[in-house]
Short mmCIF file of C-alpha atoms and ligand atoms in Angstrom, two decimals:
data_model
loop_
_atom_site.label_atom_id
_atom_site.label_comp_id
_atom_site.label_asym_id
_atom_site.label_seq_id
_atom_site.Cartn_x
_atom_site.Cartn_y
_atom_site.Cartn_z
CA UNK A 1 0.00 0.00 0.00
CA UNK A 2 1.26 3.48 -0.91
CA UNK A 3 0.67 6.11 1.75
CA UNK A 4 -1.18 9.32 0.86
CA UNK A 5 -1.35 12.52 2.91
CA UNK A 6 -3.73 15.27 1.80
CA UNK A 7 -4.37 18.72 3.24
CA UNK A 8 -7.40 20.72 2.08
CA UNK A 9 -8.19 24.44 2.44
CA UNK A 10 -10.82 26.59 0.71
CA UNK A 11 -14.50 26.08 0.02
CA UNK A 12 -16.80 23.06 -0.16
CA UNK A 13 -15.76 22.52 -3.79
CA UNK A 14 -12.27 21.70 -2.56
CA UNK A 15 -13.57 19.38 0.15
CA UNK A 16 -15.48 17.52 -2.55
CA UNK A 17 -12.50 17.48 -4.94
CA UNK A 18 -10.32 15.98 -2.22
CA UNK A 19 -12.92 13.27 -1.62
CA UNK A 20 -12.85 12.43 -5.34
CA UNK A 21 -9.05 12.42 -5.60
CA UNK A 22 -8.69 10.16 -2.56
CA UNK A 23 -11.34 7.82 -3.98
CA UNK A 24 -9.52 7.60 -7.32
CA UNK A 25 -6.13 7.02 -5.66
CA UNK A 26 -7.56 4.34 -3.37
CA UNK A 27 -8.34 2.44 -6.56
CA UNK A 28 -4.63 2.66 -7.39
CA UNK A 29 -3.59 1.09 -4.10
CA UNK A 30 -3.11 4.19 -1.95
CA UNK A 31 -4.30 4.54 1.62
CA UNK A 32 -4.59 7.67 3.74
CA UNK A 33 -2.05 8.43 6.46
CA UNK A 34 -1.87 11.14 9.10
CA UNK A 35 1.37 13.02 8.40
CA UNK A 36 3.72 14.07 5.57
CA UNK A 37 6.53 12.13 7.29
CA UNK A 38 4.62 8.85 6.93
CA UNK A 39 3.51 9.54 3.35
CA UNK A 40 4.84 8.53 -0.07
CA UNK A 41 2.67 11.17 -1.72
CA UNK A 42 1.75 14.53 -0.19
CA UNK A 43 -1.00 16.63 -1.76
CA UNK A 44 -2.11 20.17 -0.96
CA UNK A 45 -5.56 21.15 -2.21
CA UNK A 46 -5.30 24.93 -2.36
CA UNK A 47 -7.43 28.10 -2.50
CA UNK A 48 -6.70 31.49 -4.10
CA UNK A 49 -9.65 33.50 -2.90
CA UNK A 50 -7.52 35.62 -0.52
CA UNK A 51 -3.77 36.17 -0.36
CA UNK A 52 -3.64 34.77 3.16
CA UNK A 53 -4.92 31.36 1.96
CA UNK A 54 -2.10 31.18 -0.59
CA UNK A 55 0.62 32.31 1.79
CA UNK A 56 -0.36 29.60 4.23
CA UNK A 57 0.10 26.93 1.58
CA UNK A 58 3.51 28.29 0.56
CA UNK A 59 4.50 28.35 4.25
CA UNK A 60 3.41 24.72 4.64
CA UNK A 61 5.30 23.78 1.48
CA UNK A 62 8.44 25.46 2.84
CA UNK A 63 8.20 23.22 5.92
CA UNK A 64 8.56 20.19 3.65
CA UNK A 65 11.81 21.32 2.03
CA UNK A 66 13.98 19.39 4.47
CA UNK A 67 11.84 16.29 4.32
CA UNK A 68 12.03 16.24 0.52
CA UNK A 69 15.82 16.78 0.62
CA UNK A 70 16.29 13.72 2.81
CA UNK A 71 13.57 11.67 1.02
CA UNK A 72 13.66 12.68 -2.65
CA UNK A 73 11.40 9.76 -3.52
CA UNK A 74 8.45 11.39 -1.74
CA UNK A 75 6.13 13.10 -4.23
CA UNK A 76 4.78 16.55 -3.38
CA UNK A 77 1.78 17.83 -5.33
CA UNK A 78 -0.13 21.12 -5.38
CA UNK A 79 -3.68 20.89 -6.67
CA UNK A 80 -6.73 23.20 -6.67
CA UNK A 81 -7.26 26.87 -7.42
CA UNK A 82 -3.76 28.12 -6.58
CA UNK A 83 -2.26 25.48 -8.87
CA UNK A 84 -4.44 26.80 -11.71
CA UNK A 85 -3.64 30.43 -10.93
CA UNK A 86 0.12 30.16 -10.31
CA UNK A 87 0.90 27.22 -12.62
CA UNK A 88 4.71 27.00 -13.07
CA UNK A 89 5.23 29.83 -10.59
CA UNK A 90 4.68 27.18 -7.92
CA UNK A 91 8.00 25.60 -9.00
CA UNK A 92 9.75 28.96 -8.71
CA UNK A 93 8.65 29.40 -5.13
CA UNK A 94 8.99 25.72 -4.22
CA UNK A 95 11.33 23.96 -6.71
CA UNK A 96 10.98 20.63 -4.89
CA UNK A 97 7.30 20.34 -5.83
CA UNK A 98 6.72 17.52 -8.34
CA UNK A 99 3.18 18.10 -9.48
CA UNK A 100 0.85 21.04 -10.21
CA UNK A 101 -2.76 20.22 -11.12
CA UNK A 102 -5.65 22.67 -11.60
CA UNK A 103 -9.19 21.86 -10.41
CA UNK A 104 -10.29 21.16 -14.00
CA UNK A 105 -7.64 18.46 -14.54
CA UNK A 106 -7.91 16.36 -11.40
CA UNK A 107 -8.81 13.23 -13.36
CA UNK A 108 -5.16 13.12 -14.51
CA UNK A 109 -3.63 12.81 -11.03
CA UNK A 110 -3.21 8.98 -11.00
CA UNK A 111 -1.54 9.02 -14.41
CA UNK A 112 0.74 11.96 -13.57
CA UNK A 113 1.82 10.36 -10.30
CA UNK A 114 2.85 7.22 -12.23
CA UNK A 115 4.83 9.33 -14.69
CA UNK A 116 6.72 10.98 -11.84
CA UNK A 117 7.39 7.59 -10.24
CA UNK A 118 8.80 6.41 -13.59
CA UNK A 119 11.25 9.31 -13.55
CA UNK A 120 9.31 11.65 -15.82
CA UNK A 121 10.17 14.72 -13.71
CA UNK A 122 7.93 17.64 -12.78
CA UNK A 123 4.39 17.49 -14.19
CA UNK A 124 1.86 20.26 -14.80
CA UNK A 125 -1.79 19.84 -15.79
CA UNK A 126 -3.87 22.98 -15.88
CA UNK A 127 -6.91 24.22 -17.78
CA UNK A 128 -6.76 26.86 -20.51
CA UNK A 129 -6.61 30.43 -19.27
CA UNK A 130 -9.84 32.29 -20.13
CA UNK A 131 -9.40 34.13 -23.45
CA UNK A 132 -6.63 31.64 -24.44
CA UNK A 133 -8.81 29.66 -26.80
CA UNK A 134 -12.27 29.22 -28.20
CA UNK A 135 -15.13 29.12 -25.66
CA UNK A 136 -15.67 25.42 -26.30
CA UNK A 137 -11.96 24.58 -25.90
CA UNK A 138 -11.77 26.48 -22.63
CA UNK A 139 -14.92 24.78 -21.42
CA UNK A 140 -13.60 21.34 -22.24
CA UNK A 141 -10.31 22.02 -20.49
CA UNK A 142 -12.26 22.53 -17.23
CA UNK A 143 -13.59 19.06 -16.61
CA UNK A 144 -15.77 18.24 -13.68
CA UNK A 145 -14.28 15.38 -11.71
CA UNK A 146 -17.00 13.34 -10.05
CA UNK A 147 -16.37 9.70 -10.92
CA UNK A 148 -16.30 8.00 -7.55
CA UNK A 149 -17.52 8.73 -4.09
CA UNK A 150 -15.73 7.87 -0.87
CA UNK A 151 -17.94 8.01 2.23
CA UNK A 152 -14.96 7.77 4.60
CA UNK A 153 -13.62 11.13 3.35
CA UNK A 154 -16.79 13.01 4.24
CA UNK A 155 -17.29 14.99 7.42
CA UNK A 156 -19.92 12.33 8.25
CA UNK A 157 -20.96 9.29 6.18
CA UNK A 158 -24.58 10.44 5.97
CA UNK A 159 -23.89 13.92 4.61
CA UNK A 160 -22.49 14.52 1.15
CA UNK A 161 -21.86 17.32 -1.31
CA UNK A 162 -23.05 16.86 -4.85
CA UNK A 163 -21.67 19.16 -7.52
CA UNK A 164 -24.34 20.38 -9.90
CA UNK A 165 -22.36 23.17 -11.52
CA UNK A 166 -18.73 24.04 -12.08
CA UNK A 167 -17.13 27.41 -12.80
CA UNK A 168 -18.56 30.92 -12.69
CA UNK A 169 -19.40 33.55 -15.29
CA UNK A 170 -20.35 36.41 -12.98
CA UNK A 171 -16.89 38.02 -12.86
CA UNK A 172 -17.36 40.06 -9.68
CA UNK A 173 -14.39 42.43 -9.89
CA UNK A 174 -12.72 41.25 -6.65
CA UNK A 175 -12.98 37.54 -7.35
CA UNK A 176 -10.49 35.03 -8.76
CA UNK A 177 -12.90 32.09 -8.98
CA UNK A 178 -13.99 32.59 -12.63
CA UNK A 179 -10.28 32.39 -13.54
CA UNK A 180 -9.44 29.33 -11.44
CA UNK A 181 -12.63 27.34 -12.01
CA UNK A 182 -13.39 28.43 -15.56
CA UNK A 183 -16.70 28.98 -17.36
CA UNK A 184 -20.00 28.16 -15.66
CA UNK A 185 -21.25 24.73 -16.74
CA UNK A 186 -24.19 22.79 -15.38
CA UNK A 187 -23.86 19.03 -15.09
CA UNK A 188 -26.55 16.95 -16.84
CA UNK A 189 -29.62 16.24 -14.66
CA UNK A 190 -29.45 12.46 -15.29
CA UNK A 191 -25.86 12.35 -14.03
CA UNK A 192 -26.82 14.32 -10.91
CA UNK A 193 -29.78 12.04 -10.21
CA UNK A 194 -27.65 8.91 -10.66
CA UNK A 195 -25.05 10.28 -8.26
CA UNK A 196 -27.77 11.12 -5.70
CA UNK A 197 -29.05 7.54 -5.96
CA UNK A 198 -25.54 6.19 -5.47
CA UNK A 199 -25.11 8.42 -2.39
CA UNK A 200 -28.41 7.15 -0.97
CA UNK A 201 -27.23 3.57 -1.52
CA UNK A 202 -24.09 4.42 0.47
CA UNK A 203 -26.33 5.46 3.37
CA UNK A 204 -26.23 9.20 2.81
CA UNK A 205 -29.23 11.07 4.25
CA UNK A 206 -28.40 14.68 3.45
CA UNK A 207 -27.24 16.03 0.11
CA UNK A 208 -25.96 19.56 -0.40
CA UNK A 209 -25.91 20.70 -4.02
CA UNK A 210 -22.80 22.73 -4.77
CA UNK A 211 -22.27 25.52 -7.25
CA UNK A 212 -20.58 28.95 -7.09
CA UNK A 213 -23.96 30.41 -8.11
CA UNK A 214 -25.97 27.28 -7.53
CA UNK A 215 -29.36 28.86 -8.19
CA UNK A 216 -28.23 30.06 -11.63
CA UNK A 217 -28.01 26.35 -12.59
CA UNK A 218 -29.30 25.76 -16.09
CA UNK A 219 -29.01 22.73 -18.35
CA UNK A 220 -30.37 22.87 -21.88
CA UNK A 221 -31.07 19.73 -23.88
CA UNK A 222 -32.98 20.34 -27.10
CA UNK A 223 -35.90 22.47 -26.00
CA UNK A 224 -35.85 21.19 -22.43
CA UNK A 225 -34.40 23.53 -19.82
CA UNK A 226 -33.65 22.16 -16.35
CA UNK A 227 -33.29 24.55 -13.41
CA UNK A 228 -32.32 24.09 -9.76
CA UNK A 229 -35.99 23.78 -8.77
CA UNK A 230 -36.35 20.83 -11.17
CA UNK A 231 -33.27 19.14 -9.73
CA UNK A 232 -34.61 19.54 -6.20
CA UNK A 233 -37.89 17.94 -7.28
CA UNK A 234 -36.04 15.04 -8.93
CA UNK A 235 -33.69 14.27 -6.05
CA UNK A 236 -36.51 14.74 -3.53
CA UNK A 237 -37.92 11.46 -4.83
CA UNK A 238 -34.76 9.48 -4.06
CA UNK A 239 -35.53 7.03 -1.29
CA UNK A 240 -33.26 7.36 1.74
CA UNK A 241 -32.46 11.02 1.19
CA UNK A 242 -34.04 13.02 4.00
CA UNK A 243 -32.63 16.50 3.58
CA UNK A 244 -31.64 18.67 0.63
CA UNK A 245 -29.61 21.87 0.76
CA UNK A 246 -27.91 24.05 -1.83
CA UNK A 247 -25.08 26.61 -1.67
CA UNK A 248 -24.16 29.31 -2.74
CA UNK A 249 -27.03 31.36 -4.10
CA UNK A 250 -26.68 34.42 -6.27
CA UNK A 251 -29.16 37.04 -4.98
CA UNK A 252 -30.42 37.98 -8.43
CA UNK A 253 -31.40 34.41 -9.27
CA UNK A 254 -33.48 33.72 -6.15
CA UNK A 255 -36.67 33.26 -8.15
CA UNK A 256 -40.24 32.91 -6.92
CA UNK A 257 -40.39 29.41 -8.42
CA UNK A 258 -37.25 28.28 -6.56
CA UNK A 259 -38.59 29.64 -3.25
CA UNK A 260 -41.95 27.97 -3.80
CA UNK A 261 -40.13 24.70 -4.42
CA UNK A 262 -38.20 25.12 -1.17
CA UNK A 263 -41.51 25.76 0.60
CA UNK A 264 -43.35 22.83 -1.00
CA UNK A 265 -40.75 20.06 -0.72
CA UNK A 266 -40.67 18.79 2.88
CA UNK A 267 -37.10 17.44 2.56
CA UNK A 268 -35.78 20.81 1.41
CA UNK A 269 -33.86 22.72 4.05
CA UNK A 270 -35.10 26.26 4.64
CA UNK A 271 -31.55 27.58 4.85
CA UNK A 272 -30.41 29.95 2.13
CA UNK A 273 -26.91 31.37 1.70
CA UNK A 274 -27.21 34.47 -0.49
CA UNK A 275 -24.15 36.71 -0.08
CA UNK A 276 -24.86 40.45 -0.17
CA UNK A 277 -21.14 41.47 -0.06
CA UNK A 278 -21.95 45.14 0.73
CA UNK A 279 -24.82 47.42 1.73
CA UNK A 280 -23.69 50.33 -0.45
CA UNK A 281 -24.87 50.75 -4.04
CA UNK A 282 -21.63 52.50 -5.01
CA UNK A 283 -19.54 49.59 -3.70
CA UNK A 284 -21.84 46.94 -5.23
CA UNK A 285 -21.45 48.71 -8.56
CA UNK A 286 -17.65 48.69 -8.34
CA UNK A 287 -17.84 45.02 -7.34
CA UNK A 288 -20.03 44.44 -10.42
CA UNK A 289 -22.44 42.34 -8.39
CA UNK A 290 -25.34 43.05 -10.73
CA UNK A 291 -27.87 44.16 -8.10
CA UNK A 292 -28.62 47.16 -5.90
CA UNK A 293 -29.34 47.26 -2.19
CA UNK A 294 -33.04 47.66 -2.94
CA UNK A 295 -32.94 44.58 -5.22
CA UNK A 296 -31.42 42.70 -2.30
CA UNK A 297 -34.16 43.86 0.06
CA UNK A 298 -36.75 42.81 -2.53
CA UNK A 299 -35.15 39.34 -2.52
CA UNK A 300 -35.33 39.21 1.29
CA UNK A 301 -39.01 40.23 1.17
CA UNK A 302 -39.69 37.51 -1.38
CA UNK A 303 -37.97 34.94 0.82
CA UNK A 304 -39.93 35.94 3.93
CA UNK A 305 -43.20 36.06 2.09
CA UNK A 306 -42.86 32.63 0.46
CA UNK A 307 -40.77 30.76 3.07
CA UNK A 308 -41.51 32.56 6.36
CA UNK A 309 -39.39 30.16 8.43
CA UNK A 310 -36.31 30.55 6.18
CA UNK A 311 -32.96 31.45 7.67
CA UNK A 312 -30.58 33.39 5.48
CA UNK A 313 -26.83 33.78 5.78
CA UNK A 314 -24.58 36.18 3.91
CA UNK A 315 -20.97 36.94 3.00
CA UNK A 316 -19.46 40.42 3.23
CA UNK A 317 -16.23 41.98 2.05
CA UNK A 318 -15.14 44.97 4.14
CA UNK A 319 -12.61 47.52 2.94
CA UNK A 320 -13.18 47.01 -0.77
CA UNK A 321 -11.52 49.70 -2.93
CA UNK A 322 -13.00 53.13 -2.24
CA UNK A 323 -15.24 51.95 0.63
CA UNK A 324 -15.96 55.04 2.77
CA UNK A 325 -17.12 55.06 6.38
CA UNK A 326 -20.58 55.91 5.08
CA UNK A 327 -20.54 52.93 2.68
CA UNK A 328 -19.56 50.73 5.59
CA UNK A 329 -22.33 52.10 7.82
CA UNK A 330 -24.78 51.19 5.06
CA UNK A 331 -23.48 47.62 5.25
CA UNK A 332 -24.10 47.68 9.01
CA UNK A 333 -27.64 48.88 8.33
CA UNK A 334 -28.22 46.10 5.83
CA UNK A 335 -27.10 43.49 8.37
CA UNK A 336 -29.36 45.03 11.02
CA UNK A 337 -32.30 45.06 8.67
CA UNK A 338 -31.85 41.58 7.20
CA UNK A 339 -31.06 39.86 10.52
CA UNK A 340 -29.00 37.07 8.93
CA UNK A 341 -28.62 33.78 10.73
CA UNK A 342 -24.88 34.34 10.39
CA UNK A 343 -22.47 36.24 8.19
CA UNK A 344 -19.06 35.32 6.83
CA UNK A 345 -17.01 38.52 6.88
CA UNK A 346 -13.76 38.99 4.96
CA UNK A 347 -11.25 41.82 4.59
CA UNK A 348 -10.72 42.68 0.94
CA UNK A 349 -7.61 41.06 -0.49
CA UNK A 350 -6.39 42.17 -3.95
CA UNK A 351 -6.22 39.26 -6.37
CA UNK A 352 -3.86 39.77 -9.29
CA UNK A 353 -5.63 38.72 -12.47
CA UNK A 354 -9.02 40.18 -11.45
CA UNK A 355 -10.63 43.29 -12.91
CA UNK A 356 -10.66 44.87 -9.47
CA UNK A 357 -6.88 44.65 -9.24
CA UNK A 358 -6.39 46.67 -12.43
CA UNK A 359 -9.35 49.07 -12.17
CA UNK A 360 -9.21 50.20 -8.56
CA UNK A 361 -6.72 51.00 -5.86
CA UNK A 362 -6.71 48.94 -2.67
CA UNK A 363 -6.93 52.18 -0.67
CA UNK A 364 -8.54 51.18 2.63
CA UNK A 365 -5.79 50.82 5.26
CA UNK A 366 -5.42 47.41 6.91
CA UNK A 367 -6.27 48.75 10.38
CA UNK A 368 -9.52 50.20 9.02
CA UNK A 369 -10.36 46.84 7.40
CA UNK A 370 -9.73 45.11 10.73
CA UNK A 371 -11.90 47.56 12.63
CA UNK A 372 -14.78 47.28 10.15
CA UNK A 373 -14.50 43.50 10.18
CA UNK A 374 -14.74 43.40 13.98
CA UNK A 375 -17.54 45.96 14.11
CA UNK A 376 -19.68 44.11 11.57
CA UNK A 377 -19.02 40.80 13.29
CA UNK A 378 -20.13 42.25 16.64
CA UNK A 379 -23.38 43.52 15.09
CA UNK A 380 -24.00 40.13 13.47
CA UNK A 381 -23.21 38.19 16.66
CA UNK A 382 -25.70 40.23 18.65
CA UNK A 383 -28.40 39.47 16.07
CA UNK A 384 -27.51 35.76 15.97
CA UNK A 385 -27.66 35.55 19.76
CA UNK A 386 -31.00 37.38 20.00
CA UNK A 387 -32.57 35.28 17.25
CA UNK A 388 -31.21 32.03 18.69
CA UNK A 389 -32.75 32.90 22.08
CA UNK A 390 -36.15 32.83 20.37
CA UNK A 391 -35.73 29.05 20.15
CA UNK A 392 -35.86 28.61 23.94
CA UNK A 393 -38.61 26.19 24.88
CA UNK A 394 -39.11 25.13 21.25
CA UNK A 395 -38.66 21.69 19.75
CA UNK A 396 -36.48 21.44 16.70
CA UNK A 397 -35.86 18.54 14.36
CA UNK A 398 -32.16 17.76 14.16
CA UNK A 399 -30.19 15.58 11.78
CA UNK A 400 -27.62 14.07 14.13
CA UNK A 401 -24.06 14.40 12.82
CA UNK A 402 -22.08 12.76 15.63
CA UNK A 403 -20.12 13.65 18.78
CA UNK A 404 -19.66 17.41 19.24
CA UNK A 405 -16.27 19.12 18.89
CA UNK A 406 -16.26 19.60 22.65
CA UNK A 407 -16.86 15.90 23.21
CA UNK A 408 -13.96 15.03 20.92
CA UNK A 409 -11.74 17.62 22.62
CA UNK A 410 -12.64 16.26 26.04
CA UNK A 411 -11.93 12.78 24.64
CA UNK A 412 -15.24 11.52 25.98
CA UNK A 413 -15.57 7.80 25.51
CA UNK A 414 -18.94 6.73 24.08
CA UNK A 415 -21.65 5.79 23.85
CA UNK A 416 -23.06 8.52 26.18
CA UNK A 417 -21.49 11.82 25.18
CA UNK A 418 -22.25 15.32 23.91
CA UNK A 419 -23.72 15.07 20.42
CA UNK A 420 -24.24 17.64 17.68
CA UNK A 421 -26.45 18.12 14.65
CA UNK A 422 -28.22 20.76 12.63
CA UNK A 423 -31.80 21.95 12.36
CA UNK A 424 -33.61 22.21 9.06
CA UNK A 425 -32.66 25.92 9.05
CA UNK A 426 -28.98 25.02 9.55
CA UNK A 427 -28.62 25.99 13.21
CA UNK A 428 -26.10 23.97 15.22
CA UNK A 429 -27.57 22.09 18.21
CA UNK A 430 -25.74 20.20 20.99
CA UNK A 431 -27.15 17.94 23.73
CA UNK A 432 -26.13 15.09 26.00
CA UNK A 433 -26.87 12.08 23.87
CA UNK A 434 -25.80 8.73 22.59
CA UNK A 435 -23.44 7.94 19.75
CA UNK A 436 -26.03 5.61 18.31
CA UNK A 437 -28.21 8.63 17.47
CA UNK A 438 -25.84 9.59 14.63
CA UNK A 439 -27.52 9.71 11.22
CA UNK A 440 -31.05 9.95 12.66
CA UNK A 441 -33.58 12.74 12.69
CA UNK A 442 -34.32 13.59 16.29
CA UNK A 443 -36.55 16.03 18.15
CA UNK A 444 -34.58 18.21 20.58
CA UNK A 445 -36.06 20.62 23.12
CA UNK A 446 -33.98 23.81 23.31
CA UNK A 447 -33.16 25.24 26.73
CA UNK A 448 -30.27 27.63 26.06
CA UNK A 449 -28.58 29.46 23.21
CA UNK A 450 -25.43 31.37 22.29
CA UNK A 451 -24.80 33.25 19.04
CA UNK A 452 -23.52 30.09 17.35
CA UNK A 453 -25.18 27.18 19.13
CA UNK A 454 -28.50 25.98 20.50
CA UNK A 455 -28.28 23.78 23.61
CA UNK A 456 -30.98 21.22 24.20
CA UNK A 457 -32.12 17.89 25.51
CA UNK A 458 -33.59 14.94 23.71
CA UNK A 459 -37.20 14.53 24.59
CA UNK A 460 -38.21 11.33 26.29
CA UNK A 461 -39.81 9.17 23.71
CA UNK A 462 -43.51 8.65 23.93
CA UNK A 463 -44.00 5.04 24.95
CA UNK A 464 -46.37 3.26 22.65
CA UNK A 465 -48.47 0.64 24.44
CA UNK A 466 -47.57 -2.79 23.14
CA UNK A 467 -50.10 -4.06 20.74
CA UNK A 468 -50.55 -7.73 21.45
CA UNK A 469 -52.34 -9.68 18.81
CA UNK A 470 -54.86 -11.87 20.56
CA UNK A 471 -55.24 -15.30 19.15
CA UNK A 472 -58.50 -15.52 17.34
CA UNK A 473 -60.83 -17.98 18.93
N1 SAH B 1 -19.54 31.83 -5.23
C1 SAH B 1 -19.80 32.39 -3.99
C2 SAH B 1 -18.59 32.68 -3.14
C3 SAH B 1 -17.24 32.56 -3.68
S1 SAH B 1 -15.89 33.02 -2.70
C4 SAH B 1 -20.58 33.63 -4.20
O1 SAH B 1 -20.58 34.19 -5.26
O2 SAH B 1 -21.17 34.08 -3.27
C5 SAH B 1 -16.50 33.11 -1.04
C6 SAH B 1 -16.51 34.48 -0.47
O3 SAH B 1 -15.19 34.99 -0.39
C7 SAH B 1 -17.25 35.51 -1.29
O4 SAH B 1 -18.62 35.48 -1.07
C8 SAH B 1 -16.62 36.81 -0.84
O5 SAH B 1 -17.30 37.34 0.27
C9 SAH B 1 -15.23 36.39 -0.41
N2 SAH B 1 -14.20 36.87 -1.36
C10 SAH B 1 -14.08 36.58 -2.66
N3 SAH B 1 -13.02 37.24 -3.19
C11 SAH B 1 -12.47 37.95 -2.20
C12 SAH B 1 -11.35 38.84 -2.10
N4 SAH B 1 -10.62 39.14 -3.17
N5 SAH B 1 -11.06 39.38 -0.89
C13 SAH B 1 -11.81 39.08 0.19
N6 SAH B 1 -12.86 38.28 0.17
C14 SAH B 1 -13.20 37.70 -1.01
FE1 SF4 B 2 -16.78 35.00 -7.40
FE2 SF4 B 2 -18.85 36.54 -7.97
FE3 SF4 B 2 -18.59 34.16 -9.12
FE4 SF4 B 2 -19.18 34.28 -6.55
S1 SF4 B 2 -20.46 35.07 -8.23
S2 SF4 B 2 -17.65 32.96 -7.49
S3 SF4 B 2 -18.06 36.08 -5.89
S4 SF4 B 2 -17.25 35.92 -9.40
FE1 F3S B 3 -10.96 29.04 -2.98
FE2 F3S B 3 -11.21 28.01 -5.34
FE3 F3S B 3 -13.09 27.65 -3.57
S1 F3S B 3 -10.37 29.98 -4.88
S2 F3S B 3 -13.00 29.51 -2.36
S3 F3S B 3 -11.05 26.90 -3.42
S4 F3S B 3 -13.37 27.92 -5.74
#
């Protein structure tokens, strides 16, 4: 058995890609190990969305320099978005790297590893750079890689991601994703359904559809157009699947039909992630997000009208080029008005290769970005806490994921230990439970709440009187 070590950063797409790569290498006789020192092959699945994410990978690569010098036979590979963006530059910064593979070429990893083992030297497999070919060529060079599934690589065996779309064509000016992941392409509905059925066979109960703008999903076949709502209806019928989620939504494509589908399908989670990014029209325009603040409010009204119990989360970038204090205060107002379940807040990081990097100056000082980040987070946390407290005394239905982080940290030995799971609206719940609850839907009575967590207790089960069949006389 060859030993494989893999480290993954970035978004859910990368988590899924790592699952696929591990599954394909298992077929080639690899097994996972816990450290680079024990490994024959070391892979980094990387992210380029902010500079910090890239610097961390280069720092981790630097730590392997010695190891590689003393064990030249170990293979070091860089895959994912930074591999696509930096390509051969990776070798300049880390000459001892053997392999660079973009997210659209992952299917080649087994073959490239064999070539390196046969003495073929450094290998690079990346997709075409946008504008470096015909649309169709570029599209084909970004292949979706979803051949095999590996339940052991998932956060839990009963929850899985399912890619319905690759790439992005929105070109928000700050964002590198359209360059690293290529043109937006929807996967065929039949392929998605077959994969959902396979996941159900593996015991998966919850499927999360993935796409950079998942609700823009469109697949055209002759005169038949399939949308996200159609996919939800299709997969809803798959026996064994109990919950359906989808991330990330593009605010402009949150249609009435999609929301009605979320409302009408009982297995559909009422959690929506629809990043606003900013509460200022001037900033949204420079970001080229394609909507105004009032469009965003109209979307929120639509959500609340059609799916009153929905919980919405958002992403924000603070300190984008030219963001004034007034712009920022408008973002604070938007958060206060929308009362998101939670917000992911990021400081703007210039990405070479984006329109934002050439058009605008990164003119908000770092300390101002930090302050705005903290201020917005404090506003959001207060809202999360207040809204979570509204759950006190209520029963929620939880899909049990397993022992909580705290239980693992405390090294509690099962089966009685603190358990965790999520509600249908994606709130995290913990309670004193039993390991055997994992994978089940359970009713939990909430008795306390913080901004991130609901604390509860499992209700005592109603005891059904035994029905004894009397012998017929
Ligand atoms: N496809 C998703 C998110 C992609 S990246 C969407 O469109 O919503 C995840 C988040 O990272 C974004 O929502 C944005 O808030 C943040 N982000 C993207 N580029 C960034 C940059 N250059 N600097 C800081 N944050 C960034
Ligand atoms: Fe990036 Fe915008 Fe595409 Fe999201 S929609 S991946 S932020 S370009
Ligand atoms: Fe990062 Fe690529 Fe995802 S840049 S956020 S890993 S799509």
